[in-house]
Amino acid sequence: MRGGWKVWLPLALFLGFVGLVALQLFRPAAREVESAMIGKPVPQFALRPALADMPGLATADLADGKPRLLNIWASWCVPCAAEAPQLEALRKQGVDIVGVAIRDRPEDVTAFLGRYGNPYTRVGADDLSEVQMAIGSSGVPETFVVDGKGVIRYQHIGDIRPEHVPMLIEKLKEAGA
């Protein structure tokens, strides 16, 4: 036989490539991203107020013994508007929610909260996304459950949908609420 096994080598490589592609296509995708910050204290920061009539946010505000949600958001973020009713529902159930407004102008923050409601007790302005990056957030919106000692217990990536509200309340209870 002329050429021997070398004749079949291109076909074997092609079939191997097809097999790898098929394996990746049918493997279930990971839906949960485990943050490296889970179980760690919120990094040190002190943000100026994002609104004139509301306090800013600092690390010390997150270690006062009360678990709360820390929401990373922006007025220019469409999913942030979509999650606004769920944040309001959480606030009405007694959840303390603090916010970090990312790369926003005070007038835009005011307009957004005027249009969609203000569930926050504090909103800090993170003009350069420094706190966002330090806390392990890569986009908006993201929400963290922080226990009363200022330790991150859970990270929710993306907008909060109605089906997430009970889960977040449960995570807050686990964090000591």
CSV table of N, CA and C in Angstrom, one decimal:
chain,number,residue,atom,x,y,z
A,1,MET,N,0.8,-1.2,0.0
A,1,MET,CA,0.0,0.0,0.0
A,1,MET,C,0.9,1.2,0.0
A,2,ARG,N,0.6,2.1,-0.9
A,2,ARG,CA,1.4,3.3,-1.0
A,2,ARG,C,1.0,4.4,-0.1
A,3,GLY,N,1.9,5.0,0.7
A,3,GLY,CA,1.6,6.1,1.6
A,3,GLY,C,1.3,5.6,3.0
A,4,GLY,N,0.8,4.4,3.2
A,4,GLY,CA,0.5,3.9,4.5
A,4,GLY,C,-0.4,4.8,5.3
A,5,TRP,N,-0.1,4.9,6.6
A,5,TRP,CA,-1.0,5.6,7.6
A,5,TRP,C,-1.0,7.1,7.3
A,6,LYS,N,0.0,7.6,6.6
A,6,LYS,CA,0.1,9.1,6.3
A,6,LYS,C,-1.1,9.6,5.4
A,7,VAL,N,-1.7,8.7,4.7
A,7,VAL,CA,-2.8,9.0,3.8
A,7,VAL,C,-4.0,9.4,4.7
A,8,TRP,N,-4.1,8.7,5.8
A,8,TRP,CA,-5.3,8.9,6.7
A,8,TRP,C,-5.1,10.0,7.8
A,9,LEU,N,-3.9,10.5,7.9
A,9,LEU,CA,-3.6,11.5,8.9
A,9,LEU,C,-4.5,12.8,8.8
A,10,PRO,N,-4.6,13.4,7.6
A,10,PRO,CA,-5.5,14.6,7.5
A,10,PRO,C,-7.0,14.3,8.0
A,11,LEU,N,-7.5,13.1,7.6
A,11,LEU,CA,-8.8,12.7,8.0
A,11,LEU,C,-8.9,12.5,9.5
A,12,ALA,N,-7.9,11.9,10.1
A,12,ALA,CA,-7.9,11.7,11.5
A,12,ALA,C,-7.9,13.0,12.3
A,13,LEU,N,-7.0,14.0,11.8
A,13,LEU,CA,-7.0,15.3,12.4
A,13,LEU,C,-8.3,16.0,12.3
A,14,PHE,N,-8.9,15.9,11.1
A,14,PHE,CA,-10.2,16.6,10.9
A,14,PHE,C,-11.3,16.0,11.9
A,15,LEU,N,-11.3,14.7,11.9
A,15,LEU,CA,-12.3,14.1,12.8
A,15,LEU,C,-12.0,14.4,14.3
A,16,GLY,N,-10.8,14.5,14.7
A,16,GLY,CA,-10.4,14.9,16.0
A,16,GLY,C,-10.9,16.4,16.3
A,17,PHE,N,-10.7,17.2,15.3
A,17,PHE,CA,-11.2,18.6,15.5
A,17,PHE,C,-12.7,18.7,15.6
A,18,VAL,N,-13.4,17.9,14.7
A,18,VAL,CA,-14.9,17.9,14.8
A,18,VAL,C,-15.3,17.4,16.2
A,19,GLY,N,-14.6,16.3,16.7
A,19,GLY,CA,-15.0,15.8,18.0
A,19,GLY,C,-14.8,16.8,19.1
A,20,LEU,N,-13.8,17.6,19.1
A,20,LEU,CA,-13.6,18.6,20.1
A,20,LEU,C,-14.6,19.7,20.0
A,21,VAL,N,-15.0,20.1,18.8
A,21,VAL,CA,-16.0,21.1,18.7
A,21,VAL,C,-17.3,20.6,19.2
A,22,ALA,N,-17.7,19.3,18.8
A,22,ALA,CA,-18.9,18.7,19.3
A,22,ALA,C,-19.0,18.6,20.8
A,23,LEU,N,-17.9,18.3,21.4
A,23,LEU,CA,-17.8,18.1,22.8
A,23,LEU,C,-18.1,19.5,23.5
A,24,GLN,N,-17.5,20.6,23.0
A,24,GLN,CA,-17.7,21.9,23.6
A,24,GLN,C,-19.2,22.4,23.3
A,25,LEU,N,-19.8,22.0,22.2
A,25,LEU,CA,-21.1,22.4,21.9
A,25,LEU,C,-22.1,21.8,22.8
A,26,PHE,N,-21.9,20.5,23.2
A,26,PHE,CA,-22.9,19.8,23.9
A,26,PHE,C,-22.6,19.8,25.4
A,27,ARG,N,-21.5,20.3,25.9
A,27,ARG,CA,-21.2,20.4,27.3
A,27,ARG,C,-22.0,21.5,27.9
A,28,PRO,N,-22.7,21.3,29.0
A,28,PRO,CA,-23.5,22.4,29.6
A,28,PRO,C,-22.6,23.6,30.0
A,29,ALA,N,-23.1,24.7,29.6
A,29,ALA,CA,-22.3,25.9,30.0
A,29,ALA,C,-22.4,26.3,31.4
A,30,ALA,N,-21.4,26.8,32.0
A,30,ALA,CA,-21.4,27.2,33.4
A,30,ALA,C,-22.3,28.5,33.5
A,31,ARG,N,-23.3,28.5,34.3
A,31,ARG,CA,-24.2,29.6,34.4
A,31,ARG,C,-23.8,30.5,35.6
A,32,GLU,N,-23.1,29.9,36.5
A,32,GLU,CA,-22.7,30.7,37.8
A,32,GLU,C,-21.3,31.0,37.7
A,33,VAL,N,-21.0,32.2,38.0
A,33,VAL,CA,-19.6,32.6,38.1
A,33,VAL,C,-19.3,32.9,39.6
A,34,GLU,N,-18.4,32.1,40.1
A,34,GLU,CA,-18.0,32.2,41.5
A,34,GLU,C,-17.0,33.4,41.7
A,35,SER,N,-17.4,34.4,42.4
A,35,SER,CA,-16.5,35.5,42.6
A,35,SER,C,-15.4,35.1,43.5
A,36,ALA,N,-14.2,35.7,43.3
A,36,ALA,CA,-13.1,35.5,44.1
A,36,ALA,C,-13.2,36.3,45.4
A,37,MET,N,-14.2,37.2,45.5
A,37,MET,CA,-14.4,38.0,46.7
A,37,MET,C,-15.3,37.4,47.7
A,38,ILE,N,-16.0,36.3,47.3
A,38,ILE,CA,-16.9,35.7,48.3
A,38,ILE,C,-16.1,35.2,49.5
A,39,GLY,N,-16.6,35.6,50.7
A,39,GLY,CA,-16.0,35.3,51.9
A,39,GLY,C,-14.9,36.3,52.4
A,40,LYS,N,-14.7,37.3,51.5
A,40,LYS,CA,-13.7,38.3,51.9
A,40,LYS,C,-14.3,39.6,52.2
A,41,PRO,N,-13.6,40.4,53.0
A,41,PRO,CA,-14.2,41.7,53.4
A,41,PRO,C,-14.2,42.6,52.1
A,42,VAL,N,-15.2,43.5,52.1
A,42,VAL,CA,-15.3,44.5,51.1
A,42,VAL,C,-14.0,45.4,51.2
A,43,PRO,N,-13.4,45.6,50.0
A,43,PRO,CA,-12.1,46.4,50.1
A,43,PRO,C,-12.4,47.8,50.6
A,44,GLN,N,-11.4,48.4,51.2
A,44,GLN,CA,-11.5,49.8,51.7
A,44,GLN,C,-11.8,50.8,50.7
A,45,PHE,N,-12.8,51.6,50.9
A,45,PHE,CA,-13.1,52.7,50.0
A,45,PHE,C,-13.9,53.8,50.7
A,46,ALA,N,-14.0,54.9,50.2
A,46,ALA,CA,-14.8,56.0,50.7
A,46,ALA,C,-15.2,56.8,49.4
A,47,LEU,N,-16.5,56.7,49.1
A,47,LEU,CA,-17.0,57.4,47.9
A,47,LEU,C,-17.8,58.6,48.3
A,48,ARG,N,-17.6,59.7,47.5
A,48,ARG,CA,-18.4,60.9,47.7
A,48,ARG,C,-19.9,60.6,47.4
A,49,PRO,N,-20.8,61.4,47.9
A,49,PRO,CA,-22.2,61.2,47.5
A,49,PRO,C,-22.4,61.4,46.0
A,50,ALA,N,-23.3,60.5,45.5
A,50,ALA,CA,-23.6,60.6,44.0
A,50,ALA,C,-24.8,61.6,43.9
A,51,LEU,N,-25.5,61.9,45.0
A,51,LEU,CA,-26.6,62.8,45.0
A,51,LEU,C,-26.3,63.8,46.1
A,52,ALA,N,-26.8,65.0,45.9
A,52,ALA,CA,-26.6,66.1,46.9
A,52,ALA,C,-27.3,65.8,48.2
A,53,ASP,N,-28.5,65.2,48.1
A,53,ASP,CA,-29.3,65.0,49.3
A,53,ASP,C,-29.2,63.6,49.9
A,54,MET,N,-28.2,62.9,49.6
A,54,MET,CA,-28.1,61.5,50.1
A,54,MET,C,-26.6,61.2,50.4
A,55,PRO,N,-26.3,60.5,51.5
A,55,PRO,CA,-24.9,60.2,51.9
A,55,PRO,C,-24.2,59.4,50.9
A,56,GLY,N,-22.9,59.5,50.8
A,56,GLY,CA,-22.1,58.7,50.0
A,56,GLY,C,-21.9,57.3,50.6
A,57,LEU,N,-20.9,56.6,50.2
A,57,LEU,CA,-20.8,55.2,50.7
A,57,LEU,C,-19.3,54.9,51.0
A,58,ALA,N,-19.1,54.3,52.2
A,58,ALA,CA,-17.7,53.9,52.6
A,58,ALA,C,-17.7,52.5,53.2
A,59,THR,N,-16.6,51.9,53.2
A,59,THR,CA,-16.5,50.5,53.7
A,59,THR,C,-17.1,50.4,55.1
A,60,ALA,N,-16.8,51.4,56.0
A,60,ALA,CA,-17.3,51.4,57.3
A,60,ALA,C,-18.8,51.3,57.4
A,61,ASP,N,-19.5,51.8,56.4
A,61,ASP,CA,-21.0,51.8,56.3
A,61,ASP,C,-21.5,50.3,56.2
A,62,LEU,N,-20.6,49.5,55.7
A,62,LEU,CA,-21.0,48.1,55.4
A,62,LEU,C,-20.7,47.1,56.6
A,63,ALA,N,-20.1,47.7,57.6
A,63,ALA,CA,-19.7,46.8,58.7
A,63,ALA,C,-20.3,47.3,60.0
A,64,ASP,N,-21.6,47.6,60.0
A,64,ASP,CA,-22.3,48.2,61.2
A,64,ASP,C,-23.2,47.1,61.8
A,65,GLY,N,-23.0,45.9,61.5
A,65,GLY,CA,-23.8,44.8,62.1
A,65,GLY,C,-25.0,44.4,61.3
A,66,LYS,N,-25.4,45.1,60.2
A,66,LYS,CA,-26.6,44.9,59.5
A,66,LYS,C,-26.3,44.4,58.1
A,67,PRO,N,-26.8,43.2,57.7
A,67,PRO,CA,-26.6,42.7,56.3
A,67,PRO,C,-27.4,43.6,55.4
A,68,ARG,N,-26.8,43.7,54.2
A,68,ARG,CA,-27.5,44.6,53.2
A,68,ARG,C,-27.1,44.1,51.8
A,69,LEU,N,-27.8,44.7,50.8
A,69,LEU,CA,-27.4,44.5,49.4
A,69,LEU,C,-26.6,45.7,49.0
A,70,LEU,N,-25.5,45.5,48.2
A,70,LEU,CA,-24.7,46.5,47.6
A,70,LEU,C,-24.9,46.3,46.1
A,71,ASN,N,-25.5,47.3,45.5
A,71,ASN,CA,-25.9,47.3,44.1
A,71,ASN,C,-24.9,48.2,43.3
A,72,ILE,N,-24.3,47.6,42.3
A,72,ILE,CA,-23.4,48.4,41.4
A,72,ILE,C,-24.3,48.7,40.2
A,73,TRP,N,-24.5,50.0,39.8
A,73,TRP,CA,-25.4,50.3,38.8
A,73,TRP,C,-24.9,51.6,38.1
A,74,ALA,N,-25.7,52.0,37.1
A,74,ALA,CA,-25.4,53.3,36.4
A,74,ALA,C,-26.7,53.7,35.7
A,75,SER,N,-26.8,55.1,35.5
A,75,SER,CA,-28.0,55.6,34.9
A,75,SER,C,-28.1,55.3,33.4
A,76,TRP,N,-26.9,55.0,32.8
A,76,TRP,CA,-26.8,54.7,31.4
A,76,TRP,C,-27.0,53.2,31.1
A,77,CYS,N,-27.3,52.4,32.1
A,77,CYS,CA,-27.4,51.0,32.0
A,77,CYS,C,-28.8,50.6,31.8
A,78,VAL,N,-29.2,50.0,30.7
A,78,VAL,CA,-30.5,49.6,30.4
A,78,VAL,C,-31.0,48.5,31.4
A,79,PRO,N,-30.2,47.4,31.6
A,79,PRO,CA,-30.6,46.4,32.6
A,79,PRO,C,-30.8,47.0,34.0
A,80,CYS,N,-30.2,48.0,34.3
A,80,CYS,CA,-30.4,48.7,35.6
A,80,CYS,C,-31.8,49.2,35.7
A,81,ALA,N,-32.3,49.7,34.7
A,81,ALA,CA,-33.7,50.2,34.7
A,81,ALA,C,-34.6,49.0,34.8
A,82,ALA,N,-34.3,47.9,34.1
A,82,ALA,CA,-35.1,46.7,34.2
A,82,ALA,C,-35.2,46.1,35.6
A,83,GLU,N,-34.1,46.3,36.4
A,83,GLU,CA,-34.2,45.7,37.7
A,83,GLU,C,-34.7,46.6,38.8
A,84,ALA,N,-35.0,47.9,38.4
A,84,ALA,CA,-35.4,48.8,39.4
A,84,ALA,C,-36.7,48.4,40.1
A,85,PRO,N,-37.7,47.8,39.5
A,85,PRO,CA,-38.9,47.4,40.2
A,85,PRO,C,-38.6,46.3,41.3
A,86,GLN,N,-37.6,45.4,41.0
A,86,GLN,CA,-37.2,44.4,41.9
A,86,GLN,C,-36.5,45.0,43.1
A,87,LEU,N,-35.6,46.0,42.9
A,87,LEU,CA,-35.0,46.6,44.0
A,87,LEU,C,-36.0,47.3,44.9
A,88,GLU,N,-37.0,47.9,44.3
A,88,GLU,CA,-38.1,48.6,45.1
A,88,GLU,C,-38.8,47.5,45.9
A,89,ALA,N,-39.1,46.4,45.3
A,89,ALA,CA,-39.8,45.3,46.0
A,89,ALA,C,-38.9,44.8,47.2
A,90,LEU,N,-37.6,44.7,47.0
A,90,LEU,CA,-36.8,44.3,48.1
A,90,LEU,C,-36.8,45.4,49.2
A,91,ARG,N,-36.7,46.7,48.8
A,91,ARG,CA,-36.8,47.8,49.8
A,91,ARG,C,-38.0,47.7,50.6
A,92,LYS,N,-39.2,47.5,49.9
A,92,LYS,CA,-40.5,47.4,50.6
A,92,LYS,C,-40.5,46.2,51.6
A,93,GLN,N,-39.7,45.2,51.4
A,93,GLN,CA,-39.7,44.1,52.3
A,93,GLN,C,-38.7,44.3,53.4
A,94,GLY,N,-38.1,45.5,53.5
A,94,GLY,CA,-37.2,45.9,54.6
A,94,GLY,C,-35.8,45.7,54.3
A,95,VAL,N,-35.4,45.4,53.1
A,95,VAL,CA,-34.0,45.2,52.7
A,95,VAL,C,-33.3,46.5,52.6
A,96,ASP,N,-32.2,46.7,53.3
A,96,ASP,CA,-31.4,47.9,53.2
A,96,ASP,C,-30.5,47.7,51.9
A,97,ILE,N,-30.6,48.6,51.0
A,97,ILE,CA,-29.8,48.6,49.7
A,97,ILE,C,-29.0,49.8,49.6
A,98,VAL,N,-27.7,49.6,49.4
A,98,VAL,CA,-26.8,50.8,49.2
A,98,VAL,C,-26.3,50.6,47.7
A,99,GLY,N,-26.0,51.8,47.1
A,99,GLY,CA,-25.6,51.7,45.7
A,99,GLY,C,-24.3,52.4,45.4
A,100,VAL,N,-23.7,51.9,44.4
A,100,VAL,CA,-22.5,52.5,43.8
A,100,VAL,C,-22.8,52.9,42.4
A,101,ALA,N,-22.8,54.2,42.1
A,101,ALA,CA,-23.1,54.6,40.8
A,101,ALA,C,-21.8,54.7,40.0
A,102,ILE,N,-21.7,54.0,38.9
A,102,ILE,CA,-20.5,53.9,38.1
A,102,ILE,C,-20.5,54.9,37.0
A,103,ARG,N,-19.4,55.7,37.0
A,103,ARG,CA,-19.1,56.6,35.8
A,103,ARG,C,-20.4,57.4,35.5
A,104,ASP,N,-21.0,58.1,36.4
A,104,ASP,CA,-22.2,58.8,36.2
A,104,ASP,C,-22.1,60.3,36.6
A,105,ARG,N,-23.0,61.1,36.1
A,105,ARG,CA,-23.0,62.5,36.5
A,105,ARG,C,-24.2,62.6,37.5
A,106,PRO,N,-24.0,63.5,38.4
A,106,PRO,CA,-25.1,63.7,39.4
A,106,PRO,C,-26.5,64.0,38.8
A,107,GLU,N,-26.5,64.8,37.8
A,107,GLU,CA,-27.8,65.1,37.2
A,107,GLU,C,-28.4,63.8,36.5
A,108,ASP,N,-27.6,62.9,36.0
A,108,ASP,CA,-28.1,61.7,35.4
A,108,ASP,C,-28.6,60.7,36.5
A,109,VAL,N,-27.9,60.7,37.6
A,109,VAL,CA,-28.3,59.8,38.7
A,109,VAL,C,-29.6,60.3,39.3
A,110,THR,N,-29.7,61.6,39.4
A,110,THR,CA,-31.0,62.2,39.9
A,110,THR,C,-32.2,61.9,39.0
A,111,ALA,N,-31.9,62.0,37.7
A,111,ALA,CA,-33.0,61.8,36.7
A,111,ALA,C,-33.4,60.3,36.7
A,112,PHE,N,-32.4,59.4,36.8
A,112,PHE,CA,-32.7,58.0,36.8
A,112,PHE,C,-33.5,57.6,38.0
A,113,LEU,N,-33.1,58.0,39.2
A,113,LEU,CA,-33.8,57.7,40.4
A,113,LEU,C,-35.2,58.3,40.5
A,114,GLY,N,-35.3,59.5,39.8
A,114,GLY,CA,-36.6,60.1,39.7
A,114,GLY,C,-37.6,59.4,38.8
A,115,ARG,N,-37.0,58.8,37.8
A,115,ARG,CA,-37.9,58.0,36.8
A,115,ARG,C,-38.2,56.6,37.3
A,116,TYR,N,-37.2,55.9,37.9
A,116,TYR,CA,-37.4,54.5,38.3
A,116,TYR,C,-37.5,54.3,39.8
A,117,GLY,N,-37.4,55.3,40.6
A,117,GLY,CA,-37.5,55.1,42.0
A,117,GLY,C,-36.2,55.0,42.7
A,118,ASN,N,-36.1,55.3,44.0
A,118,ASN,CA,-34.9,55.3,44.7
A,118,ASN,C,-34.9,54.3,45.9
A,119,PRO,N,-34.4,53.1,45.7
A,119,PRO,CA,-34.4,52.1,46.8
A,119,PRO,C,-33.3,52.2,47.7
A,120,TYR,N,-32.4,53.2,47.5
A,120,TYR,CA,-31.1,53.2,48.2
A,120,TYR,C,-31.1,54.1,49.5
A,121,THR,N,-30.4,53.6,50.5
A,121,THR,CA,-30.2,54.5,51.6
A,121,THR,C,-28.9,55.3,51.5
A,122,ARG,N,-28.0,54.9,50.7
A,122,ARG,CA,-26.8,55.6,50.4
A,122,ARG,C,-26.4,55.3,48.9
A,123,VAL,N,-25.8,56.3,48.3
A,123,VAL,CA,-25.3,56.1,46.9
A,123,VAL,C,-23.9,56.8,46.8
A,124,GLY,N,-22.9,56.0,46.6
A,124,GLY,CA,-21.6,56.6,46.3
A,124,GLY,C,-21.3,56.7,44.9
A,125,ALA,N,-20.5,57.7,44.5
A,125,ALA,CA,-20.1,57.9,43.1
A,125,ALA,C,-18.7,57.3,42.8
A,126,ASP,N,-18.7,56.3,42.0
A,126,ASP,CA,-17.4,55.7,41.6
A,126,ASP,C,-17.1,56.1,40.2
A,127,ASP,N,-16.4,57.3,40.1
A,127,ASP,CA,-16.2,57.9,38.8
A,127,ASP,C,-15.2,57.2,37.9
A,128,LEU,N,-14.3,56.4,38.5
A,128,LEU,CA,-13.3,55.7,37.7
A,128,LEU,C,-13.4,54.2,37.8
A,129,SER,N,-14.5,53.7,38.3
A,129,SER,CA,-14.8,52.3,38.5
A,129,SER,C,-13.8,51.6,39.4
A,130,GLU,N,-13.1,52.4,40.2
A,130,GLU,CA,-12.1,51.8,41.1
A,130,GLU,C,-12.7,50.8,42.1
A,131,VAL,N,-13.8,51.2,42.8
A,131,VAL,CA,-14.4,50.4,43.7
A,131,VAL,C,-15.0,49.2,43.0
A,132,GLN,N,-15.6,49.4,41.9
A,132,GLN,CA,-16.2,48.3,41.1
A,132,GLN,C,-15.2,47.2,40.8
A,133,MET,N,-14.0,47.6,40.4
A,133,MET,CA,-13.0,46.6,40.0
A,133,MET,C,-12.5,46.0,41.3
A,134,ALA,N,-12.3,46.8,42.4
A,134,ALA,CA,-11.7,46.2,43.6
A,134,ALA,C,-12.7,45.2,44.2
A,135,ILE,N,-14.0,45.4,44.0
A,135,ILE,CA,-14.9,44.4,44.6
A,135,ILE,C,-15.2,43.2,43.8
A,136,GLY,N,-14.6,43.2,42.6
A,136,GLY,CA,-14.7,42.0,41.7
A,136,GLY,C,-15.9,42.1,40.7
A,137,SER,N,-16.4,43.3,40.5
A,137,SER,CA,-17.5,43.5,39.6
A,137,SER,C,-16.9,43.9,38.2
A,138,SER,N,-17.5,43.3,37.2
A,138,SER,CA,-17.0,43.6,35.8
A,138,SER,C,-18.0,44.3,35.0
A,139,GLY,N,-19.2,44.5,35.5
A,139,GLY,CA,-20.2,45.1,34.7
A,139,GLY,C,-21.3,45.6,35.6
A,140,VAL,N,-22.3,46.2,34.9
A,140,VAL,CA,-23.5,46.7,35.6
A,140,VAL,C,-24.7,46.1,35.0
A,141,PRO,N,-25.7,45.8,35.8
A,141,PRO,CA,-25.7,45.8,37.2
A,141,PRO,C,-25.2,44.5,37.8
A,142,GLU,N,-24.7,44.7,39.0
A,142,GLU,CA,-24.3,43.5,39.9
A,142,GLU,C,-24.7,43.9,41.3
A,143,THR,N,-25.0,42.8,42.0
A,143,THR,CA,-25.5,43.0,43.4
A,143,THR,C,-24.7,42.1,44.3
A,144,PHE,N,-24.3,42.6,45.4
A,144,PHE,CA,-23.6,41.8,46.4
A,144,PHE,C,-24.4,41.7,47.7
A,145,VAL,N,-24.4,40.5,48.3
A,145,VAL,CA,-24.9,40.4,49.7
A,145,VAL,C,-23.7,40.6,50.6
A,146,VAL,N,-23.8,41.6,51.5
A,146,VAL,CA,-22.7,41.9,52.4
A,146,VAL,C,-23.2,41.6,53.8
A,147,ASP,N,-22.5,40.8,54.6
A,147,ASP,CA,-23.0,40.6,56.0
A,147,ASP,C,-22.7,41.8,56.9
A,148,GLY,N,-23.1,41.7,58.1
A,148,GLY,CA,-23.0,42.8,59.0
A,148,GLY,C,-21.6,43.2,59.4
A,149,LYS,N,-20.6,42.3,59.1
A,149,LYS,CA,-19.2,42.6,59.4
A,149,LYS,C,-18.5,43.1,58.1
A,150,GLY,N,-19.3,43.3,57.0
A,150,GLY,CA,-18.7,43.9,55.8
A,150,GLY,C,-18.0,42.8,55.0
A,151,VAL,N,-18.4,41.5,55.1
A,151,VAL,CA,-17.9,40.4,54.3
A,151,VAL,C,-18.9,40.1,53.2
A,152,ILE,N,-18.3,40.0,52.0
A,152,ILE,CA,-19.2,39.6,50.9
A,152,ILE,C,-19.6,38.2,50.9
A,153,ARG,N,-20.9,37.9,50.9
A,153,ARG,CA,-21.4,36.5,51.0
A,153,ARG,C,-22.0,36.0,49.7
A,154,TYR,N,-22.3,36.9,48.8
A,154,TYR,CA,-22.9,36.4,47.6
A,154,TYR,C,-22.8,37.5,46.5
A,155,GLN,N,-22.6,37.1,45.3
A,155,GLN,CA,-22.6,38.0,44.2
A,155,GLN,C,-23.6,37.6,43.1
A,156,HIS,N,-24.5,38.5,42.8
A,156,HIS,CA,-25.5,38.3,41.7
A,156,HIS,C,-25.0,39.1,40.5
A,157,ILE,N,-24.7,38.5,39.4
A,157,ILE,CA,-24.3,39.1,38.2
A,157,ILE,C,-25.5,39.3,37.3
A,158,GLY,N,-25.7,40.5,36.8
A,158,GLY,CA,-26.8,40.9,35.9
A,158,GLY,C,-27.9,41.5,36.7
A,159,ASP,N,-29.0,41.8,35.9
A,159,ASP,CA,-30.1,42.4,36.5
A,159,ASP,C,-30.9,41.5,37.4
A,160,ILE,N,-31.5,42.0,38.5
A,160,ILE,CA,-32.3,41.2,39.4
A,160,ILE,C,-33.7,41.1,38.7
A,161,ARG,N,-34.1,39.9,38.5
A,161,ARG,CA,-35.5,39.6,38.0
A,161,ARG,C,-36.4,39.2,39.1
A,162,PRO,N,-37.7,39.2,38.8
A,162,PRO,CA,-38.7,38.9,39.9
A,162,PRO,C,-38.4,37.5,40.6
A,163,GLU,N,-37.9,36.6,39.8
A,163,GLU,CA,-37.6,35.2,40.4
A,163,GLU,C,-36.4,35.3,41.3
A,164,HIS,N,-35.6,36.3,41.2
A,164,HIS,CA,-34.4,36.4,42.1
A,164,HIS,C,-34.7,37.0,43.4
A,165,VAL,N,-35.8,37.7,43.6
A,165,VAL,CA,-36.1,38.4,44.8
A,165,VAL,C,-36.1,37.4,46.0
A,166,PRO,N,-36.9,36.3,46.0
A,166,PRO,CA,-36.8,35.4,47.1
A,166,PRO,C,-35.4,34.8,47.4
A,167,MET,N,-34.7,34.5,46.4
A,167,MET,CA,-33.3,34.0,46.6
A,167,MET,C,-32.4,35.0,47.3
A,168,LEU,N,-32.6,36.3,46.9
A,168,LEU,CA,-31.7,37.3,47.5
A,168,LEU,C,-32.1,37.5,49.0
A,169,ILE,N,-33.4,37.4,49.3
A,169,ILE,CA,-33.9,37.5,50.7
A,169,ILE,C,-33.3,36.3,51.5
A,170,GLU,N,-33.3,35.2,50.9
A,170,GLU,CA,-32.7,34.0,51.6
A,170,GLU,C,-31.2,34.2,51.8
A,171,LYS,N,-30.5,34.7,50.8
A,171,LYS,CA,-29.1,35.0,51.0
A,171,LYS,C,-28.8,36.0,52.1
A,172,LEU,N,-29.7,37.0,52.2
A,172,LEU,CA,-29.6,38.0,53.3
A,172,LEU,C,-29.8,37.3,54.6
A,173,LYS,N,-30.8,36.4,54.7
A,173,LYS,CA,-31.0,35.7,56.0
A,173,LYS,C,-29.8,34.9,56.3
A,174,GLU,N,-29.2,34.2,55.4
A,174,GLU,CA,-28.0,33.4,55.6
A,174,GLU,C,-26.9,34.3,56.1
A,175,ALA,N,-26.9,35.6,55.6
A,175,ALA,CA,-25.9,36.5,56.0
A,175,ALA,C,-26.1,37.2,57.4
A,176,GLY,N,-27.3,36.8,58.0
A,176,GLY,CA,-27.5,37.3,59.3
A,176,GLY,C,-28.7,38.2,59.5
A,177,ALA,N,-29.5,38.4,58.4
A,177,ALA,CA,-30.6,39.3,58.5
A,177,ALA,C,-31.8,38.7,59.2
